Amino acid sequence: MRNPEHPDTGDIVLTKVLSALADPLRLGLVCLLADGRERQWGELDAPVSKSTLSHHLKTLRGAGVTRTREEGTRCYVHLRADDLESRFPGLLGALMSAAPDDATPVTLKRP
Amino acid sequence: MRNPEHPDTGDIVLTKVLSALADPLRLGLVCLLADGRERQWGELDAPVSKSTLSHHLKTLRGAGVTRTREEGTRCYVHLRADDLESRFPGLLGALMSAAPDDATPVTLKRP
DNA sequence: TTCGATGTTCGGCGAACATCGAACAAGTTA
DNA sequence: TAACTTGTTCGATGTTCGCCGAACATCGAA
């Protein structure tokens, strides 16, 4: 992730957001991040390989759903809740209240 | 459409709805239907072939977004707004307020 | 400087998808 | 009955997607 590409808030495209959230695993990631806390890659316990997880996080990032911050070799990710709320008012809340049923559960590795 | 398959309201899956709505053309169809009126297929003016339109409408139907009714050789389609609202409160409204920017415009033939 | 940890990118695979034209099925109408 | 209208289904084609392992790049620590 040499150049983490994050779309500006105004450039977030609805269909891309929907595509990003249409995958159960990515929806699970968003559910986990919905508490607003920033997480490090390594904390995330998802049932896919490292490279696949990287791809999914890239997809979320490219759609404007999450924002990634680098610190040394580590990456931290958090939900762009405020940006999404201002671009698509009410959408995130509506999704989160129904999402847990369909999302692939993503948890945190033991502290 | 020998057997129009419509999922029960309780069986509507969020990720399928999001997938269905992640396509600009299908989003455009939903925008057109958002006024709650029932439309006949022939009324829909979309920039794709007949068979492709049929496929898209089948996708929406299968996801539980629309409901199709047959009458003779004609088919009428309408948005399952109430069902979606009860299953995912607020979702449709949040989508519709931002959708027109990204959706492929679908209009009605000769008004 | 060498090693280990952390992510990214690449190549490849099978599955799913979007699209079209053509053929088909089922009613309506002449 | 024959012709027309309406929508579905069937191949075929090219694209995208999700997934993996392997190779690579980068940084911090020993």
Tab-separated table of N, CA and C in Angstrom, chain B residues 12-98:
chain	number	residue	atom	x	y	z
B	12	ILE	N	-35.478	-12.466	3.119
B	12	ILE	CA	-34.678	-11.554	2.311
B	12	ILE	C	-33.310	-11.376	2.967
B	13	VAL	N	-32.280	-11.577	2.161
B	13	VAL	CA	-30.906	-11.556	2.665
B	13	VAL	C	-30.244	-10.234	2.292
B	14	LEU	N	-29.653	-9.610	3.283
B	14	LEU	CA	-29.080	-8.285	3.056
B	14	LEU	C	-28.024	-8.268	1.965
B	15	THR	N	-27.111	-9.214	1.998
B	15	THR	CA	-26.046	-9.177	0.993
B	15	THR	C	-26.598	-9.346	-0.425
B	16	LYS	N	-27.670	-10.108	-0.557
B	16	LYS	CA	-28.264	-10.249	-1.885
B	16	LYS	C	-28.913	-8.950	-2.330
B	17	VAL	N	-29.554	-8.275	-1.407
B	17	VAL	CA	-30.157	-6.988	-1.744
B	17	VAL	C	-29.072	-6.000	-2.154
B	18	LEU	N	-27.990	-5.988	-1.419
B	18	LEU	CA	-26.903	-5.062	-1.742
B	18	LEU	C	-26.283	-5.402	-3.093
B	19	SER	N	-26.103	-6.687	-3.360
B	19	SER	CA	-25.587	-7.088	-4.671
B	19	SER	C	-26.516	-6.620	-5.775
B	20	ALA	N	-27.798	-6.830	-5.546
B	20	ALA	CA	-28.767	-6.455	-6.570
B	20	ALA	C	-28.726	-4.952	-6.836
B	21	LEU	N	-28.569	-4.191	-5.784
B	21	LEU	CA	-28.597	-2.741	-5.932
B	21	LEU	C	-27.240	-2.140	-6.294
B	22	ALA	N	-26.214	-2.970	-6.345
B	22	ALA	CA	-24.881	-2.468	-6.650
B	22	ALA	C	-24.671	-2.262	-8.142
B	23	ASP	N	-25.631	-2.651	-8.942
B	23	ASP	CA	-25.529	-2.439	-10.385
B	23	ASP	C	-26.278	-1.164	-10.761
B	24	PRO	N	-25.611	-0.272	-11.494
B	24	PRO	CA	-26.234	1.024	-11.811
B	24	PRO	C	-27.576	0.897	-12.520
B	25	LEU	N	-27.678	-0.081	-13.395
B	25	LEU	CA	-28.937	-0.221	-14.121
B	25	LEU	C	-30.062	-0.681	-13.195
B	26	ARG	N	-29.759	-1.638	-12.368
B	26	ARG	CA	-30.793	-2.115	-11.438
B	26	ARG	C	-31.150	-1.020	-10.442
B	27	LEU	N	-30.150	-0.248	-10.050
B	27	LEU	CA	-30.444	0.862	-9.149
B	27	LEU	C	-31.366	1.860	-9.847
B	28	GLY	N	-31.126	2.065	-11.136
B	28	GLY	CA	-31.996	2.949	-11.900
B	28	GLY	C	-33.419	2.432	-11.984
B	29	LEU	N	-33.548	1.139	-12.137
B	29	LEU	CA	-34.884	0.544	-12.165
B	29	LEU	C	-35.597	0.773	-10.835
B	30	VAL	N	-34.865	0.561	-9.764
B	30	VAL	CA	-35.466	0.744	-8.441
B	30	VAL	C	-35.859	2.210	-8.227
B	31	CYS	N	-35.030	3.111	-8.699
B	31	CYS	CA	-35.366	4.527	-8.580
B	31	CYS	C	-36.680	4.824	-9.298
B	32	LEU	N	-36.813	4.255	-10.473
B	32	LEU	CA	-38.043	4.490	-11.230
B	32	LEU	C	-39.255	3.926	-10.500
B	33	LEU	N	-39.061	2.793	-9.848
B	33	LEU	CA	-40.175	2.138	-9.165
B	33	LEU	C	-40.425	2.726	-7.774
B	34	ALA	N	-39.547	3.618	-7.365
B	34	ALA	CA	-39.615	4.126	-5.987
B	34	ALA	C	-40.876	4.929	-5.718
B	35	ASP	N	-41.559	5.332	-6.766
B	35	ASP	CA	-42.792	6.089	-6.524
B	35	ASP	C	-43.938	5.150	-6.120
B	36	GLY	N	-43.653	3.877	-6.095
B	36	GLY	CA	-44.646	2.921	-5.613
B	36	GLY	C	-45.599	2.407	-6.675
B	37	ARG	N	-45.521	2.955	-7.876
B	37	ARG	CA	-46.446	2.533	-8.919
B	37	ARG	C	-45.979	1.247	-9.584
B	38	GLU	N	-46.930	0.502	-10.035
B	38	GLU	CA	-46.637	-0.734	-10.742
B	38	GLU	C	-46.391	-0.392	-12.203
B	39	ARG	N	-45.399	-1.035	-12.791
B	39	ARG	CA	-45.080	-0.760	-14.192
B	39	ARG	C	-45.066	-2.042	-14.991
B	40	GLN	N	-45.427	-1.866	-16.253
B	40	GLN	CA	-45.311	-3.000	-17.146
B	40	GLN	C	-43.932	-2.952	-17.778
B	41	TRP	N	-43.412	-4.127	-18.098
B	41	TRP	CA	-42.043	-4.183	-18.605
B	41	TRP	C	-41.876	-3.343	-19.842
B	42	GLY	N	-42.841	-3.396	-20.702
B	42	GLY	CA	-42.741	-2.661	-21.944
B	42	GLY	C	-42.625	-1.161	-21.752
B	43	GLU	N	-43.056	-0.702	-20.597
B	43	GLU	CA	-42.976	0.738	-20.335
B	43	GLU	C	-41.554	1.180	-20.057
B	44	LEU	N	-40.732	0.243	-19.598
B	44	LEU	CA	-39.388	0.591	-19.135
B	44	LEU	C	-38.449	0.845	-20.308
B	45	ASP	N	-37.820	1.983	-20.271
B	45	ASP	CA	-36.885	2.336	-21.336
B	45	ASP	C	-35.476	2.335	-20.768
B	46	ALA	N	-34.803	1.192	-20.918
B	46	ALA	CA	-33.447	1.045	-20.400
B	46	ALA	C	-32.499	0.744	-21.557
B	47	PRO	N	-31.255	1.192	-21.446
B	47	PRO	CA	-30.292	1.045	-22.551
B	47	PRO	C	-29.666	-0.338	-22.638
B	48	VAL	N	-30.464	-1.371	-22.568
B	48	VAL	CA	-29.965	-2.737	-22.726
B	48	VAL	C	-30.978	-3.527	-23.543
B	49	SER	N	-30.568	-4.690	-23.978
B	49	SER	CA	-31.447	-5.516	-24.790
B	49	SER	C	-32.556	-6.114	-23.926
B	50	LYS	N	-33.529	-6.645	-24.612
B	50	LYS	CA	-34.680	-7.233	-23.950
B	50	LYS	C	-34.258	-8.348	-23.001
B	51	SER	N	-33.368	-9.202	-23.472
B	51	SER	CA	-32.975	-10.344	-22.644
B	51	SER	C	-32.173	-9.897	-21.420
B	52	THR	N	-31.365	-8.881	-21.609
B	52	THR	CA	-30.590	-8.384	-20.471
B	52	THR	C	-31.510	-7.758	-19.426
B	53	LEU	N	-32.484	-7.023	-19.891
B	53	LEU	CA	-33.437	-6.427	-18.955
B	53	LEU	C	-34.173	-7.518	-18.188
B	54	SER	N	-34.539	-8.551	-18.889
B	54	SER	CA	-35.213	-9.670	-18.241
B	54	SER	C	-34.338	-10.257	-17.141
B	55	HIS	N	-33.074	-10.385	-17.455
B	55	HIS	CA	-32.135	-10.931	-16.481
B	55	HIS	C	-32.027	-10.029	-15.247
B	56	HIS	N	-31.954	-8.738	-15.465
B	56	HIS	CA	-31.823	-7.816	-14.335
B	56	HIS	C	-33.074	-7.831	-13.459
B	57	LEU	N	-34.210	-7.899	-14.100
B	57	LEU	CA	-35.439	-7.921	-13.320
B	57	LEU	C	-35.557	-9.221	-12.531
B	58	LYS	N	-35.034	-10.292	-13.107
B	58	LYS	CA	-35.020	-11.561	-12.384
B	58	LYS	C	-34.122	-11.476	-11.146
B	59	THR	N	-32.999	-10.789	-11.320
B	59	THR	CA	-32.087	-10.617	-10.183
B	59	THR	C	-32.745	-9.836	-9.057
B	60	LEU	N	-33.409	-8.754	-9.420
B	60	LEU	CA	-34.090	-7.950	-8.404
B	60	LEU	C	-35.178	-8.773	-7.716
B	61	ARG	N	-35.899	-9.526	-8.512
B	61	ARG	CA	-36.971	-10.354	-7.965
B	61	ARG	C	-36.402	-11.398	-7.003
B	62	GLY	N	-35.341	-12.058	-7.428
B	62	GLY	CA	-34.743	-13.098	-6.603
B	62	GLY	C	-34.173	-12.588	-5.298
B	63	ALA	N	-33.775	-11.325	-5.299
B	63	ALA	CA	-33.226	-10.742	-4.072
B	63	ALA	C	-34.333	-10.250	-3.153
B	64	GLY	N	-35.543	-10.231	-3.668
B	64	GLY	CA	-36.660	-9.773	-2.843
B	64	GLY	C	-36.911	-8.286	-2.920
B	65	VAL	N	-36.304	-7.641	-3.906
B	65	VAL	CA	-36.453	-6.189	-4.018
B	65	VAL	C	-37.744	-5.818	-4.737
B	66	THR	N	-38.113	-6.616	-5.719
B	66	THR	CA	-39.336	-6.325	-6.466
B	66	THR	C	-40.251	-7.545	-6.468
B	67	ARG	N	-41.469	-7.311	-6.886
B	67	ARG	CA	-42.401	-8.419	-7.030
B	67	ARG	C	-43.010	-8.341	-8.420
B	68	THR	N	-43.131	-9.481	-9.058
B	68	THR	CA	-43.642	-9.533	-10.418
B	68	THR	C	-45.002	-10.226	-10.437
B	69	ARG	N	-45.868	-9.682	-11.252
B	69	ARG	CA	-47.202	-10.239	-11.380
B	69	ARG	C	-47.462	-10.459	-12.864
B	70	GLU	N	-47.987	-11.614	-13.187
B	70	GLU	CA	-48.273	-11.896	-14.584
B	70	GLU	C	-49.741	-11.641	-14.889
B	71	GLU	N	-49.953	-11.179	-16.098
B	71	GLU	CA	-51.327	-10.977	-16.541
B	71	GLU	C	-51.336	-11.227	-18.047
B	72	GLY	N	-51.799	-12.395	-18.412
B	72	GLY	CA	-51.719	-12.762	-19.813
B	72	GLY	C	-50.261	-12.909	-20.181
B	73	THR	N	-49.850	-12.305	-21.265
B	73	THR	CA	-48.445	-12.393	-21.647
B	73	THR	C	-47.640	-11.265	-21.031
B	74	ARG	N	-48.312	-10.396	-20.319
B	74	ARG	CA	-47.600	-9.240	-19.792
B	74	ARG	C	-47.198	-9.428	-18.341
B	75	CYS	N	-46.164	-8.730	-17.981
B	75	CYS	CA	-45.683	-8.786	-16.610
B	75	CYS	C	-45.653	-7.387	-16.033
B	76	TYR	N	-46.051	-7.312	-14.810
B	76	TYR	CA	-46.023	-6.040	-14.103
B	76	TYR	C	-45.102	-6.189	-12.913
B	77	VAL	N	-44.376	-5.127	-12.635
B	77	VAL	CA	-43.394	-5.186	-11.563
B	77	VAL	C	-43.590	-3.994	-10.638
B	78	HIS	N	-43.374	-4.227	-9.376
B	78	HIS	CA	-43.412	-3.110	-8.435
B	78	HIS	C	-42.426	-3.367	-7.305
B	79	LEU	N	-42.063	-2.301	-6.630
B	79	LEU	CA	-41.086	-2.362	-5.556
B	79	LEU	C	-41.742	-2.938	-4.297
B	80	ARG	N	-41.032	-3.807	-3.618
B	80	ARG	CA	-41.562	-4.359	-2.354
B	80	ARG	C	-41.162	-3.434	-1.204
B	81	ALA	N	-41.583	-2.207	-1.313
B	81	ALA	CA	-41.140	-1.179	-0.368
B	81	ALA	C	-41.503	-1.525	1.075
B	82	ASP	N	-42.714	-1.975	1.283
B	82	ASP	CA	-43.137	-2.281	2.655
B	82	ASP	C	-42.356	-3.447	3.243
B	83	ASP	N	-42.151	-4.478	2.411
B	83	ASP	CA	-41.405	-5.634	2.893
B	83	ASP	C	-39.975	-5.254	3.252
B	84	LEU	N	-39.362	-4.457	2.375
B	84	LEU	CA	-37.994	-4.044	2.637
B	84	LEU	C	-37.924	-3.167	3.886
B	85	GLU	N	-38.926	-2.332	4.034
B	85	GLU	CA	-38.925	-1.444	5.186
B	85	GLU	C	-39.038	-2.231	6.495
B	86	SER	N	-39.840	-3.285	6.475
B	86	SER	CA	-39.995	-4.046	7.712
B	86	SER	C	-38.768	-4.912	7.983
B	87	ARG	N	-38.118	-5.321	6.918
B	87	ARG	CA	-36.937	-6.176	7.107
B	87	ARG	C	-35.703	-5.337	7.424
B	88	PHE	N	-35.543	-4.239	6.697
B	88	PHE	CA	-34.377	-3.364	6.885
B	88	PHE	C	-34.841	-1.917	7.050
B	89	PRO	N	-35.313	-1.570	8.216
B	89	PRO	CA	-35.902	-0.229	8.407
B	89	PRO	C	-34.935	0.887	8.022
B	90	GLY	N	-35.430	1.775	7.193
B	90	GLY	CA	-34.643	2.950	6.834
B	90	GLY	C	-33.709	2.770	5.669
B	91	LEU	N	-33.478	1.517	5.287
B	91	LEU	CA	-32.479	1.274	4.239
B	91	LEU	C	-32.904	1.866	2.896
B	92	LEU	N	-34.101	1.549	2.486
B	92	LEU	CA	-34.540	1.997	1.167
B	92	LEU	C	-34.540	3.522	1.071
B	93	GLY	N	-35.023	4.158	2.106
B	93	GLY	CA	-35.045	5.620	2.101
B	93	GLY	C	-33.655	6.209	1.998
B	94	ALA	N	-32.733	5.635	2.744
B	94	ALA	CA	-31.359	6.135	2.713
B	94	ALA	C	-30.761	5.947	1.326
B	95	LEU	N	-31.068	4.824	0.694
B	95	LEU	CA	-30.537	4.569	-0.638
B	95	LEU	C	-31.133	5.528	-1.658
B	96	MET	N	-32.433	5.661	-1.629
B	96	MET	CA	-33.093	6.461	-2.652
B	96	MET	C	-32.685	7.929	-2.613
B	97	SER	N	-32.340	8.418	-1.454
B	97	SER	CA	-31.985	9.838	-1.396
B	97	SER	C	-30.634	10.120	-2.035
B	98	ALA	N	-29.822	9.096	-2.190
B	98	ALA	CA	-28.506	9.320	-2.784
B	98	ALA	C	-28.336	8.618	-4.113
